[in-house]
CSV table of C-alpha atoms and ligand atoms in Angstrom, one decimal:
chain,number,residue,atom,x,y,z
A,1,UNK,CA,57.1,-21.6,51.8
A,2,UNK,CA,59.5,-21.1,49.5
A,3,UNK,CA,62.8,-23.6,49.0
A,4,UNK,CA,65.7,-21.9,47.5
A,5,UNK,CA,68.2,-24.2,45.8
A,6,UNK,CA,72.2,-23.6,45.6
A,7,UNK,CA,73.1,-22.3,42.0
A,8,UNK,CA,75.3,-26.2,41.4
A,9,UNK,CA,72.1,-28.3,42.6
A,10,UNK,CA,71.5,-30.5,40.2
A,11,UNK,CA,68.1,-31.6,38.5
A,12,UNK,CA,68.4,-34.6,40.4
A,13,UNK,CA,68.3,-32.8,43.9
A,14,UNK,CA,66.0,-30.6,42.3
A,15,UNK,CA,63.6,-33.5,42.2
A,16,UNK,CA,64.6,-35.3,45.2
A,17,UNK,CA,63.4,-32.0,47.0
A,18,UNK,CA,59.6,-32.2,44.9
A,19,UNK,CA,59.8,-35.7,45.7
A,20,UNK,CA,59.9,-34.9,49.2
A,21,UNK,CA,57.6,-32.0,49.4
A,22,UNK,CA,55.0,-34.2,47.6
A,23,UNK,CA,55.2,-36.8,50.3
A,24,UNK,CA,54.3,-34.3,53.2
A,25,UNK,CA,50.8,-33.7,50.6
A,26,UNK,CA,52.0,-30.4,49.3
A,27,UNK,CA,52.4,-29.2,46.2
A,28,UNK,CA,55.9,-28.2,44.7
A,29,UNK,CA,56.6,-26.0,41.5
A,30,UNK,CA,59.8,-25.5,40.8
A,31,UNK,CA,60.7,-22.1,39.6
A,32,UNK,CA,64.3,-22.1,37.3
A,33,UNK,CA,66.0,-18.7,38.0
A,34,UNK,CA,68.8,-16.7,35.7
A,35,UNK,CA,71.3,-17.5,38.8
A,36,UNK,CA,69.1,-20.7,40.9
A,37,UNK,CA,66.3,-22.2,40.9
A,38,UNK,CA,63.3,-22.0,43.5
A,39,UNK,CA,60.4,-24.2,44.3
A,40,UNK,CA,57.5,-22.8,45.6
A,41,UNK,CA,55.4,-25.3,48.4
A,42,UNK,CA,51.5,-24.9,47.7
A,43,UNK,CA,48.6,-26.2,49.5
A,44,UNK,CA,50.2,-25.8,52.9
A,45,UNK,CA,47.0,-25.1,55.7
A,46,UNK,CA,50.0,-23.6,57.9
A,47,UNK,CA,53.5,-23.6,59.0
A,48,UNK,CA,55.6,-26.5,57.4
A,49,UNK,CA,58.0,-28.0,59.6
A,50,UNK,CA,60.9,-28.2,57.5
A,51,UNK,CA,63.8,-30.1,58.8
A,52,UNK,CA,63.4,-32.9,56.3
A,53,UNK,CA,63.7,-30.2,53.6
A,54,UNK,CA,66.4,-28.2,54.6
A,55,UNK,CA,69.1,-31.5,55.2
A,56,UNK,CA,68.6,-32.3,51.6
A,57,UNK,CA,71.6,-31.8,49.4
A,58,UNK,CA,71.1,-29.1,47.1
A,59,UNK,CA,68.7,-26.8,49.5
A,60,UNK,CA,70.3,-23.4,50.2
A,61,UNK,CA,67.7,-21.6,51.9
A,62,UNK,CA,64.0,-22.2,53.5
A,63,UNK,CA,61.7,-19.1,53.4
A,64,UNK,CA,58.5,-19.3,55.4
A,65,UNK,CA,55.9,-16.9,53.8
A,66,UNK,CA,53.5,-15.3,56.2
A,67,UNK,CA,51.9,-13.8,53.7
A,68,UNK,CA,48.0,-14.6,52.7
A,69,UNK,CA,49.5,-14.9,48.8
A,70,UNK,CA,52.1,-16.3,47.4
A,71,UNK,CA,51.1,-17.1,43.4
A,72,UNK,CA,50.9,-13.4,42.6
A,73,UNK,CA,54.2,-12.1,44.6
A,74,UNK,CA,57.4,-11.7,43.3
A,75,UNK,CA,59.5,-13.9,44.9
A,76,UNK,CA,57.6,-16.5,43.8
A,77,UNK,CA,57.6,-15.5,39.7
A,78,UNK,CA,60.0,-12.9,39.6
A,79,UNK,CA,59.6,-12.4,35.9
A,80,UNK,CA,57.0,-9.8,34.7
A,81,UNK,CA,53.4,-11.3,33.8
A,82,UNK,CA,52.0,-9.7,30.7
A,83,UNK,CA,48.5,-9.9,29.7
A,84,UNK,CA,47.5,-10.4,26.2
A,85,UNK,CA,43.6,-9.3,26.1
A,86,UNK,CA,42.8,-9.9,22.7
A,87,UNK,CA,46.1,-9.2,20.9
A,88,UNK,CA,46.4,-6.1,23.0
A,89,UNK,CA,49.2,-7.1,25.2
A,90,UNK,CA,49.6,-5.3,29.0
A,91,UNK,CA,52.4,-5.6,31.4
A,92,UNK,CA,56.2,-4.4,32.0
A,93,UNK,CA,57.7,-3.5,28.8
A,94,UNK,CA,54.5,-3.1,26.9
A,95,UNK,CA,53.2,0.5,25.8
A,96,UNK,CA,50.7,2.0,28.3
A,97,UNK,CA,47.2,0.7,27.6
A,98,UNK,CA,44.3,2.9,27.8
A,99,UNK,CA,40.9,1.5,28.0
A,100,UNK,CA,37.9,4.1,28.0
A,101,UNK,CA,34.1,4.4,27.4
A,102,UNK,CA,30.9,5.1,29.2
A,103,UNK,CA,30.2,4.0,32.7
A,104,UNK,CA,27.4,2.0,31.6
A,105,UNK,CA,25.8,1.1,27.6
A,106,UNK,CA,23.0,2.7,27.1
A,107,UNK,CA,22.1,2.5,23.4
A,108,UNK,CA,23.5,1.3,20.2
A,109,UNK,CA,24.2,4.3,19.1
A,110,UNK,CA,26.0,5.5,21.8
A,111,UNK,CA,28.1,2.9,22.0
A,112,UNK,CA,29.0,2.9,18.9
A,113,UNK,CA,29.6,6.7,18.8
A,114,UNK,CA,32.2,6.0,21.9
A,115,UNK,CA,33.4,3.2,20.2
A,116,UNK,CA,35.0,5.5,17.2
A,117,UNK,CA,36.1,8.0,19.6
A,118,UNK,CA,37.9,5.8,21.5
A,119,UNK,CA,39.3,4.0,18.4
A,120,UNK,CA,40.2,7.4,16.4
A,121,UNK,CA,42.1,8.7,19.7
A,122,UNK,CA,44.1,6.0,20.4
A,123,UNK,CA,42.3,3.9,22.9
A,124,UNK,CA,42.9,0.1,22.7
A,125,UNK,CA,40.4,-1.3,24.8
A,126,UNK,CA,36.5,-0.2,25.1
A,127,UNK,CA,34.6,-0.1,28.4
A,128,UNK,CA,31.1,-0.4,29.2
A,129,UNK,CA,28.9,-1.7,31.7
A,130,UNK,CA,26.1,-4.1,31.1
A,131,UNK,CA,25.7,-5.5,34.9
A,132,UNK,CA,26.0,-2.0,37.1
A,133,UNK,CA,26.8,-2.1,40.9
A,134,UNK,CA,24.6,0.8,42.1
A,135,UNK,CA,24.7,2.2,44.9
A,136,UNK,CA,20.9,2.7,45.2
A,137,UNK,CA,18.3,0.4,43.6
A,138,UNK,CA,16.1,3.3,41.8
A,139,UNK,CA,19.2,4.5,39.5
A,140,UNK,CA,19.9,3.0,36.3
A,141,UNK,CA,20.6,-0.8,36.8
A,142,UNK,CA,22.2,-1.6,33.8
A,143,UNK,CA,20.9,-3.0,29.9
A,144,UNK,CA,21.9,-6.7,30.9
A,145,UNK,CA,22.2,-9.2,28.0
A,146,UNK,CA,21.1,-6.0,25.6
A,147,UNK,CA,24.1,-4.4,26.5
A,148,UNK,CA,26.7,-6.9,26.2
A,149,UNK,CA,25.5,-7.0,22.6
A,150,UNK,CA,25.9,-3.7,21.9
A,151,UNK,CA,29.5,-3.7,23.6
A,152,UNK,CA,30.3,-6.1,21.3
A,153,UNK,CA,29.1,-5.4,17.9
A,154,UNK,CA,30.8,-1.5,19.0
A,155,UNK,CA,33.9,-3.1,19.6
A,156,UNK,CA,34.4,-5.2,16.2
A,157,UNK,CA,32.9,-2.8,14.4
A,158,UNK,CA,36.1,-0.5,15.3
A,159,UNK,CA,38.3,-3.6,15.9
A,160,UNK,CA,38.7,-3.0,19.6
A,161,UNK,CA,38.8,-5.5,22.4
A,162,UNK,CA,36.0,-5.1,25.2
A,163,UNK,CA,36.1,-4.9,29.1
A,164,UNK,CA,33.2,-5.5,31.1
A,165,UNK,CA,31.7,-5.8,34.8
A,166,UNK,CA,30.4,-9.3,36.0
A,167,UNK,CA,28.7,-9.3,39.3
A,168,UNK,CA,27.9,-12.1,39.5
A,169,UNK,CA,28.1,-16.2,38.8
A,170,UNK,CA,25.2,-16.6,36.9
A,171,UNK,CA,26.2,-13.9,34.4
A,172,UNK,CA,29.9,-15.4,33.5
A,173,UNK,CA,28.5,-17.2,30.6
A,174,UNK,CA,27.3,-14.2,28.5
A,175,UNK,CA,29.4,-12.2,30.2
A,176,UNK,CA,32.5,-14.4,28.3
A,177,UNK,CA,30.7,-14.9,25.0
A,178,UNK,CA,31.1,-11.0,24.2
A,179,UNK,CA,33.8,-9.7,26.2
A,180,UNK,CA,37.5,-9.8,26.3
A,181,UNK,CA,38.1,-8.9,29.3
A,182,UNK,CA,35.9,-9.1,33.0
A,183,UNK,CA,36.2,-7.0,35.3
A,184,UNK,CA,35.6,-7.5,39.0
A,185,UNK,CA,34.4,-4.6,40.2
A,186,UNK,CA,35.8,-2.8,43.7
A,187,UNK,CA,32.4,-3.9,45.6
A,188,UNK,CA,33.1,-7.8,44.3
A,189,UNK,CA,37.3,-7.6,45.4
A,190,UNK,CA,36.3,-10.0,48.2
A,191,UNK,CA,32.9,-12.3,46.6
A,192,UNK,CA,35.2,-14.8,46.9
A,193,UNK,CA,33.1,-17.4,45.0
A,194,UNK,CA,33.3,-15.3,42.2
A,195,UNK,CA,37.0,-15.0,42.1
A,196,UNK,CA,37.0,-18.7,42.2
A,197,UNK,CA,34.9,-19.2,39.2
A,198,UNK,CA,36.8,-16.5,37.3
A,199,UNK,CA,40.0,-18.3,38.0
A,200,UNK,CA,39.0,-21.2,36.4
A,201,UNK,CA,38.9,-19.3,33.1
A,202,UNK,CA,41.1,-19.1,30.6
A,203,UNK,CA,39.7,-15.5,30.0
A,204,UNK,CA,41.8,-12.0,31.0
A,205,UNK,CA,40.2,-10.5,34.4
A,206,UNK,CA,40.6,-7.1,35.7
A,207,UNK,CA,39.9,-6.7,39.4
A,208,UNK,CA,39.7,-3.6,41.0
A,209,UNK,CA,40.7,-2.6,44.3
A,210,UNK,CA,37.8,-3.2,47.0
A,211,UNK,CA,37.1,0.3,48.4
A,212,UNK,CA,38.3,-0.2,52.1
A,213,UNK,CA,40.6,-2.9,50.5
A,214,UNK,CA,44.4,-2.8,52.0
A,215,UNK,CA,46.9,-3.4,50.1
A,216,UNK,CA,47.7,-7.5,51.4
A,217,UNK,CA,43.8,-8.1,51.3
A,218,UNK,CA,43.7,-6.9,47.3
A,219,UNK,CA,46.7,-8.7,46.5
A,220,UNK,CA,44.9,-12.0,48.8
A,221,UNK,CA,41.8,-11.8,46.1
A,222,UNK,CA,44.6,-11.8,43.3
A,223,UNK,CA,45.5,-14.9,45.0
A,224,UNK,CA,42.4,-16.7,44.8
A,225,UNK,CA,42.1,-16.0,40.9
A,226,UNK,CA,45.4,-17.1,40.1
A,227,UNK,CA,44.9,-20.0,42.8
A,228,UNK,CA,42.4,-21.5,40.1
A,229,UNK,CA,44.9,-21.4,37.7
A,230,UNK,CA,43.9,-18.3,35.7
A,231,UNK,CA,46.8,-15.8,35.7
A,232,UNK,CA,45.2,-13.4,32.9
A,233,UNK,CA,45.1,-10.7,35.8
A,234,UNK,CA,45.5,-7.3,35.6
A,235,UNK,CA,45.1,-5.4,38.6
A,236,UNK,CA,42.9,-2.0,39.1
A,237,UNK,CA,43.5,0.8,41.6
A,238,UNK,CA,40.6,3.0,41.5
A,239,UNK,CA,41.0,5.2,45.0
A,240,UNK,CA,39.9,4.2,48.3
A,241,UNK,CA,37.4,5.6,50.9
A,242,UNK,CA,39.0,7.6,53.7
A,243,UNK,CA,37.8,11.0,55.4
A,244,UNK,CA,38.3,12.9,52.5
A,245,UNK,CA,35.0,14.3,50.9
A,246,UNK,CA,36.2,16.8,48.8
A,247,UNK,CA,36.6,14.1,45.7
A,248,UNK,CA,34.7,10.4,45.2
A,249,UNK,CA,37.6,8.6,46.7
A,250,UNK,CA,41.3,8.9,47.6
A,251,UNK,CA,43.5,8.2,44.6
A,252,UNK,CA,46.3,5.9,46.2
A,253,UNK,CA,49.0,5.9,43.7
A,254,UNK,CA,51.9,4.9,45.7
A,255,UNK,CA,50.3,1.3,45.4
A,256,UNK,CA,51.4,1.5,41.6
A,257,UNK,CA,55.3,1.5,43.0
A,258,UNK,CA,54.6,-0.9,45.4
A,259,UNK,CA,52.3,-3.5,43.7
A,260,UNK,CA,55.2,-3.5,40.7
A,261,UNK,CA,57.8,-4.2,43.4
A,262,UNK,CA,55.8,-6.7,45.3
A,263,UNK,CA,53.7,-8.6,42.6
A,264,UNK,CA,54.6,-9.7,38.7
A,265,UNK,CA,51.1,-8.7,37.3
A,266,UNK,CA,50.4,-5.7,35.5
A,267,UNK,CA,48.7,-2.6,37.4
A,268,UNK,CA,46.4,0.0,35.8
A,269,UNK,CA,44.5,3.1,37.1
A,270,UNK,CA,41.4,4.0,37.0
A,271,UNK,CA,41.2,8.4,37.8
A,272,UNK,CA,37.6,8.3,36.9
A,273,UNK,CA,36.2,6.8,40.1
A,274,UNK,CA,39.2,7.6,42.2
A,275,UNK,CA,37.9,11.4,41.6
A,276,UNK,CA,34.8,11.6,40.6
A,277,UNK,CA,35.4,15.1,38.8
A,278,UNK,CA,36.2,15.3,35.1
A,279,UNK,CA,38.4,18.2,36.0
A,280,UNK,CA,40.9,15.8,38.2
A,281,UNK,CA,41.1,12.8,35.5
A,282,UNK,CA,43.4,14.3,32.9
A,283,UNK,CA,46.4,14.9,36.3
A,284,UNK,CA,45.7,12.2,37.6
A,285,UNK,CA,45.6,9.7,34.9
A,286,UNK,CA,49.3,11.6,33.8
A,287,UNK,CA,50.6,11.1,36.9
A,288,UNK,CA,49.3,7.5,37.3
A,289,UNK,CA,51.7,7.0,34.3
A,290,UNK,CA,54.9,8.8,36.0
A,291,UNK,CA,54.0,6.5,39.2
A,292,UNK,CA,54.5,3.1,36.6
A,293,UNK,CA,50.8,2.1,36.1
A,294,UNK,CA,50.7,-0.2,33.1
A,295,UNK,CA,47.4,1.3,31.9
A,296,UNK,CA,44.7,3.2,32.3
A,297,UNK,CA,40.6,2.7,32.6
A,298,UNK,CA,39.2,6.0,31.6
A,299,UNK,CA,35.2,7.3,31.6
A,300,UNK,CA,34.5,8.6,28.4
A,301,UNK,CA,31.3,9.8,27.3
A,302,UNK,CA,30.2,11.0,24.0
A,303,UNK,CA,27.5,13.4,25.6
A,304,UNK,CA,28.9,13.5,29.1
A,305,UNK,CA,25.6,16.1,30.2
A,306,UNK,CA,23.2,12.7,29.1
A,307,UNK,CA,25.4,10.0,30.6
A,308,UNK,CA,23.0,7.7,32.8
A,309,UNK,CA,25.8,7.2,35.4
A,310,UNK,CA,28.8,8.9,36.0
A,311,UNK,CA,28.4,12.0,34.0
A,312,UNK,CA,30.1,14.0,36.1
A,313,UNK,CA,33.6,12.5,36.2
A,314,UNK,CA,33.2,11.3,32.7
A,315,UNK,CA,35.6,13.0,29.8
A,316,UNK,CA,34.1,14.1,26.6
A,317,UNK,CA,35.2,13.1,23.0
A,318,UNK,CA,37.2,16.4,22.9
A,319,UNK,CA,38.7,15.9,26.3
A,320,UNK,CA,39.8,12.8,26.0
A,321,UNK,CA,41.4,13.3,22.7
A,322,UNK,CA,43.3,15.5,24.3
A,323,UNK,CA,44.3,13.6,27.6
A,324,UNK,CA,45.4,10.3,24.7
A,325,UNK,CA,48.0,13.0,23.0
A,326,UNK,CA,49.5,14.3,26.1
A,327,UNK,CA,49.9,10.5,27.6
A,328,UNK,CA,51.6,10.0,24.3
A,329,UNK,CA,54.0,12.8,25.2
A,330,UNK,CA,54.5,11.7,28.5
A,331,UNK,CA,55.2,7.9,27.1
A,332,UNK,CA,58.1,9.4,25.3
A,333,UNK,CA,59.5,11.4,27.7
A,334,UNK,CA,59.5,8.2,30.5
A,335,UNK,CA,61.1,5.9,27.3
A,336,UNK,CA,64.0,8.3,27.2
A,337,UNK,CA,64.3,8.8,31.1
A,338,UNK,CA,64.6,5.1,31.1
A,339,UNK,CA,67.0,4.4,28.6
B,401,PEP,C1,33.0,0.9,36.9
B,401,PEP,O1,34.2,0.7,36.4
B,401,PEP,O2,32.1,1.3,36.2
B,401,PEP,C2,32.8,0.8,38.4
B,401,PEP,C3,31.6,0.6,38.9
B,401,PEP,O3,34.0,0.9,39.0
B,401,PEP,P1,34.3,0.5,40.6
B,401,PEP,O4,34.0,-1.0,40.7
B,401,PEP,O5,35.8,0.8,40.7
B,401,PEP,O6,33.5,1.4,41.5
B,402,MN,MN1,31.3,4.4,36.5
């Protein structure tokens, strides 16, 4: 529920209507607005009956939410949320942020080949798995711990922030001691005792959208992030399984629009996995940045033929150069449309 105040309440009936909402056991956050100030009621099981509320002087307006969210929409924090990962910060206003590397570490020396080449094209964030949600239990599972360390050292040798997948609980601790950034991967959207332990970080998250995910039930595992008080969320869409078999998944790009309009956190995409062909990324990943994504999260492999996982839709070094200097023409053009 949200309580909108007139524009001449005064703090006093400000905190006359807390007062009251805390009596009834709920929680009340006031939210101070350019032209009024909201509260946002937390905590509630249900409908609120709100007849008490609305008599109080001051109170302009009652709005029950329906909605399974309410700490990652709009009309509850209008303003923008941007993410600072690292010193890299994300969000409305912010230049686009692209964050590439290989599906999954593999060696050292890989990673810190891809490392450089994502640092010497203009990359600001390195990817790499550690922890890999395979589909099958005979491909490549992963390096664990081993990878996390060569993540790492990859990423400070080139001075670049690192993002990587946590599947599960027991794997948040080393998971945090040499990443930026965790990302929830689409098959974890909704491993909702996850989300909770990740919200009680203080570390930036990236969760992906679940594969069958609609659009209320990815914003509902936003919810349960930011519910624990961690609001270091960016969001992920990274296609989503329909009929089509022609590519990996269905790239859904109107949620970019739609997720800005209806959410203040930031919203990347991710053409890699949405396609699953290295021919598609490039398009796609331009036209995820006409749509309004914040970012990007881009496969790159430095010898995409070897890649353990995801070879196929992964860009080389050469091709991703190239894909980095045509975003940065695109940037410019969308600054000047904007202005
Ligand atoms: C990944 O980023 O490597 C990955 C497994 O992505 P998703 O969870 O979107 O399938
Ligand atoms: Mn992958």
């Amino acid at each position: 529920m949200l309580i909108v105040m007139h524009h001449h309440a005064t703090d006093d009936q400000i905190l006359a209507v807390k007062k009251t909402v805390e009596a009834m056991g709920l929680r009340a956050e006031p939210i101070p607005g350019s032209m009024r100030t909201a509260i946002g009621v937390l905590d509630n099981q249900g409908y609120v009956e709100d007849a008490a509320i609305r008599e109080l002087a001051g109170v302009r307006e009652v709005i029950h939410v329906s909605k399974p969210y309410k700490l990652v929409s709009r009309d509850f924090h209008p303003q923008p949320t941007i993410v600072d990962i690292a010193g890299v910060k994300i969000g409305d206003g912010e230049k686009t942020v692209m964050m590439a590397g290989p599906c999954s570490i593999e060696t050292e020396e890989q990673m810190h080949a891809a490392a450089h080449q994502v640092k010497a094209a203009g990359g600001q964030i390195l990817r790499g798995g550690a922890f890999k949600p395979r589909t099958g239990p005979h491909s490549f599972q992963g390096l664990g711990i081993d990878g996390l360390k060569f993540l790492s050292d990859a990423g400070r040798a080139v001075g670049l922030p690192v993002v990587t997948e946590v599947m599960r609980i027991e794997q948040l601790g080393p998971v945090c001691e040499h990443a930026d950034m965790l990302q929830i991967g689409a098959r974890n959207m909704q491993n909702f005792d996850l989300l909770k332990e990740v919200g009680k970080l203080d570390h930036p998250v990236l969760l992906k959208r679940g594969m069958s995910a609609t659009i209320e039930e990815f914003l509902a595992a936003a919810e349960y992030i930011l519910a624990e008080g961690n609001s270091r969320l960016v969001l992920c869409e990274r296609g989503i399984r329909t009929f089509e078999k022609a590519t990996r998944n269905t790239l859904d790009l109107s949620v970019v629009p739609l997720i800005r309009s209806m959410s203040h956190l930031p919203i990347i995409v991710d053409p890699s996995h949405a396609t699953g062909k290295r021919s598609l990324v490039p398009v796609m990943a331009r036209s995820a940045l006409v749509a309004g994504a914040h970012g990007l999260m881009v496969e790159m492999h430095p010898e995409p033929e070897k890649a353990l996982c995801d070879g196929a839709q992964s860009l080389d070094p050469g091709g991703f150069e190239k894909l980095m200097i045509e975003l940065g023409r695109i940037e410019e053009f969308l600054t000047e449309l904007d202005a």
